[in-house]
Short mmCIF file of C-alpha atoms in Angstrom, two decimals:
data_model
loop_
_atom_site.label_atom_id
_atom_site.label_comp_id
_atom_site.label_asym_id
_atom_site.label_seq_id
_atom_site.Cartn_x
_atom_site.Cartn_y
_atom_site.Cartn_z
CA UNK A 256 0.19 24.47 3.75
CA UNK A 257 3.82 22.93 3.14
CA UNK A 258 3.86 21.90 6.86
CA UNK A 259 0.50 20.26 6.80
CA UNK A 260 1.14 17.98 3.23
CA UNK A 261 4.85 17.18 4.96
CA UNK A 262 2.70 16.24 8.38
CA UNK A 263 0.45 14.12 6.25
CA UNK A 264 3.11 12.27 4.29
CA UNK A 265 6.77 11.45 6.13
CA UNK A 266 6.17 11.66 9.78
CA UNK A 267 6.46 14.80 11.28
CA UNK A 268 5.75 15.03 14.94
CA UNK A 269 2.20 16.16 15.81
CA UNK A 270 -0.38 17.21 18.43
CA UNK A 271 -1.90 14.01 20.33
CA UNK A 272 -5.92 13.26 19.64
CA UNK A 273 -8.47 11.33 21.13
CA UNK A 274 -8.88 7.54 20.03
CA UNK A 275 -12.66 6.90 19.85
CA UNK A 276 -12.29 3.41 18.44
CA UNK A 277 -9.93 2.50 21.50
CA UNK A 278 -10.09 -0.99 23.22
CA UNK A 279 -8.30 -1.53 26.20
CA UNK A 280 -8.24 -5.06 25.51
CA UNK A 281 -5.88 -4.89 22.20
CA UNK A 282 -2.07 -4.14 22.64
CA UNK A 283 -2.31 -1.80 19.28
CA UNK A 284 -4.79 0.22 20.51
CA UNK A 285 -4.32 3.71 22.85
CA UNK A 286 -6.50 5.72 24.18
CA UNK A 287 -5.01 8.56 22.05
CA UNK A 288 -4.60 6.60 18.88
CA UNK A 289 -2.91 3.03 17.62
CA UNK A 290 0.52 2.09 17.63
CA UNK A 291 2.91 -0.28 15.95
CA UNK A 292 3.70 -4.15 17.26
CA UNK A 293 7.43 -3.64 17.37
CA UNK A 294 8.12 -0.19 18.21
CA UNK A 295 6.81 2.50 20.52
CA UNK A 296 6.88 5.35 18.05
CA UNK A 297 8.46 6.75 14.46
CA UNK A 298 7.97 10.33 14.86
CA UNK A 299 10.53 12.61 13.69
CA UNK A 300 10.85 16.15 15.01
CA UNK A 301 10.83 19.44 13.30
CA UNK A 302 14.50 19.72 13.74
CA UNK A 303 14.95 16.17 11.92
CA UNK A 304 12.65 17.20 9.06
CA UNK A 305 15.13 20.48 9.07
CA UNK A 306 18.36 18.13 9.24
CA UNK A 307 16.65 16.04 6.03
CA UNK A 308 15.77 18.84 3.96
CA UNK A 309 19.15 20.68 5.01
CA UNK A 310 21.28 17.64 3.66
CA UNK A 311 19.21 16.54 0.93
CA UNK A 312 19.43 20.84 -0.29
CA UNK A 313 23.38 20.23 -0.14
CA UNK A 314 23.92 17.16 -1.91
CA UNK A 315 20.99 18.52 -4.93
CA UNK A 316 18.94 15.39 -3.95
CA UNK A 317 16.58 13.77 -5.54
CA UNK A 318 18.27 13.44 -8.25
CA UNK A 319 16.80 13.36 -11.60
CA UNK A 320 16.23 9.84 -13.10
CA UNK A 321 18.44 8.51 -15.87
CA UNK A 322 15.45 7.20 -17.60
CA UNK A 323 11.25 7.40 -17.08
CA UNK A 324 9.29 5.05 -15.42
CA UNK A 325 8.18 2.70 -17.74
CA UNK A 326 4.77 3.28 -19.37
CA UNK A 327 2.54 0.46 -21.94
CA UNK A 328 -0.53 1.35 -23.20
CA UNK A 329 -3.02 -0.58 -21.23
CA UNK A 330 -4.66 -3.48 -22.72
CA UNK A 331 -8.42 -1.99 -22.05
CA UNK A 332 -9.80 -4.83 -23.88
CA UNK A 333 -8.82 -7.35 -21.83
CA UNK A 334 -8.92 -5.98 -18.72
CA UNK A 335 -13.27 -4.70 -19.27
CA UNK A 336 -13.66 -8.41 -20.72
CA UNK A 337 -12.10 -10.07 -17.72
CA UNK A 338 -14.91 -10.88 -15.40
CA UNK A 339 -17.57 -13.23 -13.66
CA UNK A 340 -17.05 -16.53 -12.95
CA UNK A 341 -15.03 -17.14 -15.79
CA UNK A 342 -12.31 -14.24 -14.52
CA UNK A 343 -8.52 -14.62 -15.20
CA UNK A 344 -6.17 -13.30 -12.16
CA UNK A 345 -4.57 -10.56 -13.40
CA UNK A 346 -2.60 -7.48 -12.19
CA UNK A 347 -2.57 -4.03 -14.20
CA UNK A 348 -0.47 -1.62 -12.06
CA UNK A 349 -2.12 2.59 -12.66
CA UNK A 350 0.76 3.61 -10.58
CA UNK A 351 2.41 4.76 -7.15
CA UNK A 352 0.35 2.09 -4.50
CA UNK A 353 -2.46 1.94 -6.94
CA UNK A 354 -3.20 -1.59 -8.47
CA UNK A 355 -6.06 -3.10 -9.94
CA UNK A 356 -6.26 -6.46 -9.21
CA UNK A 357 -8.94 -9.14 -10.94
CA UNK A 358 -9.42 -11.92 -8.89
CA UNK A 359 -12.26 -14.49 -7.25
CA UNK A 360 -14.55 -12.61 -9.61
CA UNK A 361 -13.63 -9.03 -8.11
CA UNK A 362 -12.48 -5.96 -9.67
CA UNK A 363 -10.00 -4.36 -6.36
CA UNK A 364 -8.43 -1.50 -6.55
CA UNK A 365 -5.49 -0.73 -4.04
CA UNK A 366 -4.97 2.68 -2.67
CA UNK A 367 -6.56 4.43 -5.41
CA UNK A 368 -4.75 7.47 -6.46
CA UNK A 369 -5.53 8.83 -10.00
CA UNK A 370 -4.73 12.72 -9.26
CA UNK A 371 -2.07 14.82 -10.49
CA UNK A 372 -0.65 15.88 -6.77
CA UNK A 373 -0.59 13.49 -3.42
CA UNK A 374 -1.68 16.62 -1.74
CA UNK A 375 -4.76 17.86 0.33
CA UNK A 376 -4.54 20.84 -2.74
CA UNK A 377 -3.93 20.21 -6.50
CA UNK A 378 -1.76 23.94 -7.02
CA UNK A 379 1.24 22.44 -4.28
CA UNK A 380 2.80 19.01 -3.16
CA UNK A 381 4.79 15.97 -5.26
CA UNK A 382 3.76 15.70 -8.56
CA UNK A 383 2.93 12.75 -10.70
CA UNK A 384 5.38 12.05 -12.99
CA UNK A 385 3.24 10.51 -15.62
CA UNK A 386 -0.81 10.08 -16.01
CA UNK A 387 -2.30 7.03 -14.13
CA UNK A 388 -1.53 3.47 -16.01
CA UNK A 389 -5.32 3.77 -16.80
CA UNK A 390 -7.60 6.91 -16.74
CA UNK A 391 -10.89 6.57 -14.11
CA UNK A 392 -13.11 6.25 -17.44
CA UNK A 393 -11.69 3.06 -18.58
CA UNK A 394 -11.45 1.18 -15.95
CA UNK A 395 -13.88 -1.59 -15.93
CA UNK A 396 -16.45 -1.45 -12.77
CA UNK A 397 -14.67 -1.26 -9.21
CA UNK A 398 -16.58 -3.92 -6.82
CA UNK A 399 -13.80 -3.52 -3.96
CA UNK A 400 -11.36 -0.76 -2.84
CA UNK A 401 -8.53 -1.50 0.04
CA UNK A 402 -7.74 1.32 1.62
CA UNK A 403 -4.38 0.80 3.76
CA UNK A 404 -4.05 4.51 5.50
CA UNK A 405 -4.66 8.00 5.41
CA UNK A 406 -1.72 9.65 3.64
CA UNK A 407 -2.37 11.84 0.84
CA UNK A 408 -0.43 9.29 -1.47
CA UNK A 409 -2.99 6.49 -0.58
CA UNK A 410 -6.14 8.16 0.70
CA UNK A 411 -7.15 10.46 -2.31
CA UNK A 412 -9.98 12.41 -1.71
CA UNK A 413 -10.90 13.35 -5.65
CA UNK A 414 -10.06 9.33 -6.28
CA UNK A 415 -12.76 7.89 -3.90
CA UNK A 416 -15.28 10.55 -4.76
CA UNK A 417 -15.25 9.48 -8.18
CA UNK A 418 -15.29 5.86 -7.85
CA UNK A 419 -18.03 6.20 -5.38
CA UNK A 420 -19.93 7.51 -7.90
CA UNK A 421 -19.10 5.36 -10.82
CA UNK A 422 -22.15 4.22 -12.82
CA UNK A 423 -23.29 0.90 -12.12
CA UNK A 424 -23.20 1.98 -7.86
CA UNK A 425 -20.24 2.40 -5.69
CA UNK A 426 -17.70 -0.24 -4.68
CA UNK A 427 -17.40 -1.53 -1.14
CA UNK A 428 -14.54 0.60 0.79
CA UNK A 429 -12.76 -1.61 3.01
CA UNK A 430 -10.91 1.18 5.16
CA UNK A 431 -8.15 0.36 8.61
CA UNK A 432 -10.45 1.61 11.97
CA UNK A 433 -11.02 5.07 12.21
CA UNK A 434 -10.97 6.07 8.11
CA UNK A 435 -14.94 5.25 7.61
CA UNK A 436 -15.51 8.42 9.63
CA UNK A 437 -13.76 10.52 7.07
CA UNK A 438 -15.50 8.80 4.44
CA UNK A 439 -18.99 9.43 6.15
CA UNK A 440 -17.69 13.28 6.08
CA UNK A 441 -17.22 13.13 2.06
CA UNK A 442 -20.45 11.23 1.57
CA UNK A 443 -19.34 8.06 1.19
CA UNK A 444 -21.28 5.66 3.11
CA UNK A 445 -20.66 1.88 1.44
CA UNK A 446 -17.59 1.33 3.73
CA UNK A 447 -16.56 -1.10 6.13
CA UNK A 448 -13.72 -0.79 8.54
CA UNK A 449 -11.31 -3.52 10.14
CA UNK A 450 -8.52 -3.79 12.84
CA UNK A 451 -5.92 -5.88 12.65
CA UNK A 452 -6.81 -9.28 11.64
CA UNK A 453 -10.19 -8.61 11.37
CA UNK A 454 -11.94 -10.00 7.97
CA UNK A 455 -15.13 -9.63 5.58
CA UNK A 456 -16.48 -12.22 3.23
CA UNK A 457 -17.51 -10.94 0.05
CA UNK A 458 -19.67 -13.87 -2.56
CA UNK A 459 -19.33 -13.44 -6.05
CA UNK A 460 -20.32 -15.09 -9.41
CA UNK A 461 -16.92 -16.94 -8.61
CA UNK A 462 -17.09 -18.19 -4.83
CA UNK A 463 -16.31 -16.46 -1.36
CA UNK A 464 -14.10 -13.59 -1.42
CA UNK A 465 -11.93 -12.98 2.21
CA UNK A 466 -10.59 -10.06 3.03
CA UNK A 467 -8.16 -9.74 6.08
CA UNK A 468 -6.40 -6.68 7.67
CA UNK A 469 -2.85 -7.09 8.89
CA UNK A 470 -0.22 -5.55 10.89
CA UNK A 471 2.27 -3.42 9.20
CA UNK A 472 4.50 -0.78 10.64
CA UNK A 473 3.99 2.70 9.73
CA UNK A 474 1.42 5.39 11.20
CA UNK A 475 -1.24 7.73 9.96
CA UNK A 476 -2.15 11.32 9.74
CA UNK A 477 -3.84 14.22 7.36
CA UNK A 478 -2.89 16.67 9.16
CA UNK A 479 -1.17 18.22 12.68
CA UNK A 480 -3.79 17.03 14.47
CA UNK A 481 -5.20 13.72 13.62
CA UNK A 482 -1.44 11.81 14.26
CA UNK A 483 -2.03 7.91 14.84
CA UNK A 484 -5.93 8.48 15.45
CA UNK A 485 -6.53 5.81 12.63
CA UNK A 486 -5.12 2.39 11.76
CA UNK A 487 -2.75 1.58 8.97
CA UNK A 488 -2.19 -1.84 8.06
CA UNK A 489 -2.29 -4.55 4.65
CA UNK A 490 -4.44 -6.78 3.05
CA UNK A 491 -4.51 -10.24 2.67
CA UNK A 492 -7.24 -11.41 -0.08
CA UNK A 493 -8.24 -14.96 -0.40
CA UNK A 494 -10.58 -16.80 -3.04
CA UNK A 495 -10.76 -20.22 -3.74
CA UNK A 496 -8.08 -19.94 -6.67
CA UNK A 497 -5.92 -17.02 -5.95
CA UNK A 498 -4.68 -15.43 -3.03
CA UNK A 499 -3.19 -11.95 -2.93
CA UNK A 500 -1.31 -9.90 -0.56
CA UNK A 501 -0.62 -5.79 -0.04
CA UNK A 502 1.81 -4.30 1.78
CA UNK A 503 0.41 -0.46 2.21
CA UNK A 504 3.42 1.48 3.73
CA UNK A 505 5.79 -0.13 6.16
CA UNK A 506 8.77 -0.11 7.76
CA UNK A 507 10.33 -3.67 8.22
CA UNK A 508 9.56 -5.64 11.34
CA UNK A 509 8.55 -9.15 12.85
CA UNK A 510 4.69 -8.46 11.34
CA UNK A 511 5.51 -10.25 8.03
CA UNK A 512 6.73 -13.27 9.68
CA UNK A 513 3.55 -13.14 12.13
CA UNK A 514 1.47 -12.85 9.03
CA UNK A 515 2.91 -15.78 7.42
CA UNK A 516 2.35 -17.90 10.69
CA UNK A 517 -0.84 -16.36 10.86
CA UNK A 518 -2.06 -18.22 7.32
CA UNK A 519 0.08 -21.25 7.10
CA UNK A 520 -2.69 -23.54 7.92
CA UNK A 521 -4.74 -22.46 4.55
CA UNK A 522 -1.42 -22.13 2.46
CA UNK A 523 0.09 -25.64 2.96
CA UNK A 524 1.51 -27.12 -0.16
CA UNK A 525 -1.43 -29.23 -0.83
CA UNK A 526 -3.54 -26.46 -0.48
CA UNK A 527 -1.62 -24.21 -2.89
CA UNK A 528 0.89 -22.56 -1.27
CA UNK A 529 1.38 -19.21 -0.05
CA UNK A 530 0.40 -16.15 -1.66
CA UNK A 531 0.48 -16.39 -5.31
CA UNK A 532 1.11 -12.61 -5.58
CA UNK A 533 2.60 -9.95 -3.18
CA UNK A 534 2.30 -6.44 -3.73
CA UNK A 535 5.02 -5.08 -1.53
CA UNK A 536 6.49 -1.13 -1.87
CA UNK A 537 9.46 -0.37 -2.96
CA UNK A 538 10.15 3.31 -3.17
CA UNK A 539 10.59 6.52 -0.93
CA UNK A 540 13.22 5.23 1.34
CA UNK A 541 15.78 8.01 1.21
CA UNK A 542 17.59 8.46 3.59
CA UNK A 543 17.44 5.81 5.59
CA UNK A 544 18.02 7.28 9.09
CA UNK A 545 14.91 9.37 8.76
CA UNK A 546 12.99 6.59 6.90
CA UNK A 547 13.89 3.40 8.15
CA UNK A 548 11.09 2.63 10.63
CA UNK A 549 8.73 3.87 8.28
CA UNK A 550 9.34 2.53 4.72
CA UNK A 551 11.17 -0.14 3.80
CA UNK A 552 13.90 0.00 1.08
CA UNK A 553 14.42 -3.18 -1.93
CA UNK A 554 16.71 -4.52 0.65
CA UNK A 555 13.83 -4.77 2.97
CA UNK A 556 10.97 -5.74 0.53
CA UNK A 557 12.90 -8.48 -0.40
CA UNK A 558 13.10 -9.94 2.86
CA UNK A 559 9.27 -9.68 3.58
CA UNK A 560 9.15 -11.49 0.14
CA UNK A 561 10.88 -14.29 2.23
CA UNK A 562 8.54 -13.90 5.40
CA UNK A 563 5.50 -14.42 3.81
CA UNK A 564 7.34 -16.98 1.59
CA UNK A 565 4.95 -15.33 -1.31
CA UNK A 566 5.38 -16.85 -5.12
CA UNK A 567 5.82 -13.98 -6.49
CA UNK A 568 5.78 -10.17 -5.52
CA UNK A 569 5.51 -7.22 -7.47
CA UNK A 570 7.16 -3.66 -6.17
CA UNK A 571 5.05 -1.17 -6.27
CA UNK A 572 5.20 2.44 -4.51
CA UNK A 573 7.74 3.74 -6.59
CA UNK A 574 8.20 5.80 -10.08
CA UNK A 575 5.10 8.70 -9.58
CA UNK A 576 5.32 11.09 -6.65
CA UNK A 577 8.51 12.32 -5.88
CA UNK A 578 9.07 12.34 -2.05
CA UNK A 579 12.49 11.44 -1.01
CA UNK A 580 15.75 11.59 -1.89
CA UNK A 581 16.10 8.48 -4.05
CA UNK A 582 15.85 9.63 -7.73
CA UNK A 583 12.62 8.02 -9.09
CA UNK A 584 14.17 5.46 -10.92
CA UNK A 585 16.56 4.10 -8.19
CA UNK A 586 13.88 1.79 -6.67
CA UNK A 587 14.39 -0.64 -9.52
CA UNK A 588 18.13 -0.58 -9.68
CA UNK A 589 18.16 -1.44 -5.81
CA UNK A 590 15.81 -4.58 -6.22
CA UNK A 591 18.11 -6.08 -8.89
CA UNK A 592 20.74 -5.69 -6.27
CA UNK A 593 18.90 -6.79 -3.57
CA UNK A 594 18.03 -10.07 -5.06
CA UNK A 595 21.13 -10.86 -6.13
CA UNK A 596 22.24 -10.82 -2.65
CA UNK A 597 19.42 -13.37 -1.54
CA UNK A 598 19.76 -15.41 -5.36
CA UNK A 599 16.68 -14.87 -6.25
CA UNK A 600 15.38 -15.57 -10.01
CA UNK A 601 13.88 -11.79 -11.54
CA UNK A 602 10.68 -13.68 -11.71
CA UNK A 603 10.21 -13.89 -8.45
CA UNK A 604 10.19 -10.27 -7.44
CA UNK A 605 10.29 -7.45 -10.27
CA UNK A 606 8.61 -4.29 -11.25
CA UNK A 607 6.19 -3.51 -13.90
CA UNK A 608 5.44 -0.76 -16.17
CA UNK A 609 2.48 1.31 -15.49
CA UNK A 610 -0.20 0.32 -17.46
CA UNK A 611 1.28 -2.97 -17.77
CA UNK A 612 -1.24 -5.67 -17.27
CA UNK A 613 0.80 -9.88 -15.97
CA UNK A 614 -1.74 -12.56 -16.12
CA UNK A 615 -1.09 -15.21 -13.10
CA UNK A 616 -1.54 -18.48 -12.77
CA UNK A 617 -4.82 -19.88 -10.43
CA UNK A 618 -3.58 -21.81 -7.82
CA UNK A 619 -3.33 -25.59 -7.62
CA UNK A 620 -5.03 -27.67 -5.01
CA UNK A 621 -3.90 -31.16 -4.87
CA UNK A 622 -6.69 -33.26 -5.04
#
């Protein structure tokens, strides 16, 4: 059981599998599973997960944190009133990946996690730190959930089940290629799966919804024997007056810059600009030499802040689950640091508490 929630969260090497989504024609795709733009592989061995665990046992890592992640009382009120055509953007982060995001008439969800372990059991794995931002019952009805891979810290099988059967009907699942198949297993059939730079439309009281799927660097499992056999990737959402981007997981590479180039027709300056908000981890980067390819650290997250020249990012993917050796609370300290180096203003790229709800601007079109 410890092998298999290790496998299915930081990268442990694992049996090959057969792709059944594979295209010949697209560089990502193999026939025994996907692969990143930038970089052959990120698999680490047994011995390497030994090494890690060996060190991190010596130096009594993670440490614990100094102080807990910040918690508000969500603003319930606001966020169940906040809908139609009439909608305010506005982000209310539940925790780890997990953020609700009202936009272009939409209630999203990213990476939906409201368990207490990121586990394939509840009785073993990391361990939430602190109850979701807000509890499933509250949340006002779920129209969209992204879906960015199949790690047991983003794909949450209890999570999906329930919002799937929220009253009111399920939300659309927008899952990376390979994932609906899973879903299909659990019983979940209102899903729709993308590859890289594929995109939906969604219309709502407020407009046209788009939905794109990028590149991002990372992999996928759920166990020993399903390594790579599904796409990971983010999201870029676009409505006529707010655009949003997630980063998933990732390691840092040239994809953020390609996904800037990618949009820079639609996010001129008299169209707006880039995104107005980035969602971009932050957390479970220690230590570096086994992580680096696979998660990016503040240093990092602050550069693809840069790349996709977004307004303003959030860092999320830190201060619940308890994975590597950075002491929950170190993710914030490191950001602070990190944009000092670059000079950039808090504002542009902070944290938030959980349950914390930041209205945004719309975005202005010149006319």
């Amino acid at each position: 059981m410890k092998f298999i929630v290790i496998c299915g969260l930081l990268g442990l090497s694992a049996c090959a599998s057969v792709n059944e989504d594979y295209n010949p024609a697209k560089k990502h795709h193999r026939p025994e599973g996907f692969q990143n733009n930038y970089i052959d592989v990120i698999d680490k061995s047994r011995l390497d997960l030994l090494r890690w665990k060996w060190q991190s046992t010596l130096a009594g890592l993670p440490k614990p944190p100094e102080k807990p992640t910040p918690t508000v009382s969500p603003d319930i009120k606001f966020v169940a009133a906040n809908r139609g055509a009439a909608q305010e953007p506005a982000i209310t982060w539940i925790g780890h990946a997990t953020m609700l995001v009202q936009m272009g008439g939409l209630n999203i969800l990213t990476d939906p996690h409201f368990s207490e372990r990121a586990s394939p059991v509840q009785f073993a794995g990391p361990k939430r730190a602190q109850p979701p931002g807000m509890a499933l019952k509250d949340l006002p009805h779920i129209d969209l959930v992204l879906l960015s891979h199949n790690h047991y810290d983003h794909l949450d099988a209890g999570s999906v089940k329930a919002l799937n059967a929220q009253a009111g009907g399920a939300p659309l699942f927008i899952v990376p290629l390979g994932v609906k198949k899973w879903f299909a297993a659990e019983g979940i059939t209102n899903v729709q799966q993308l590859d890289w730079w594929d995109q939906t439309t969604l219309k709502t009281a407020a407009g046209q919804v788009e939905v794109h799927f990028t590149p991002v660097q990372h992999w996928s499992a759920r166990g020993p024997g399903d390594r790579r056999r599904s796409l990971w990737g983010g999201f870029a959402v676009f409505a006529s007056d707010f655009q949003m981007y997630f980063s998933g997981d990732t390691g840092y590479s040239q994809d953020f810059n390609d996904t800037q180039k990618h949009f820079a027709a639609r996010q001129t300056p008299a169209l707006g600009g880039s995104f107005d908000i980035a969602l971009i981890a932050v957390g479970a980067y220690a230590p570096r030499w086994f992580m680096k390819d696979q998660h990016i650290d503040p240093t990092d997250a602050v550069q693809i802040h840069l790349d996709l020249q977004a307004k303003r990012s959030v860092g999320v993917h830190w201060g619940t689950f308890t994975m590597t050796d950075e002491s929950l609370d170190q993710p914030p300290k490191d950001l602070a640091l990190a944009r000092t180096v670059k000079q950039l203003p808090q504002e542009s790229f902070d944290v938030m508490a959980i349950g914390q709800t930041i209205k945004l601007p719309r975005r202005r079109v010149a006319q």
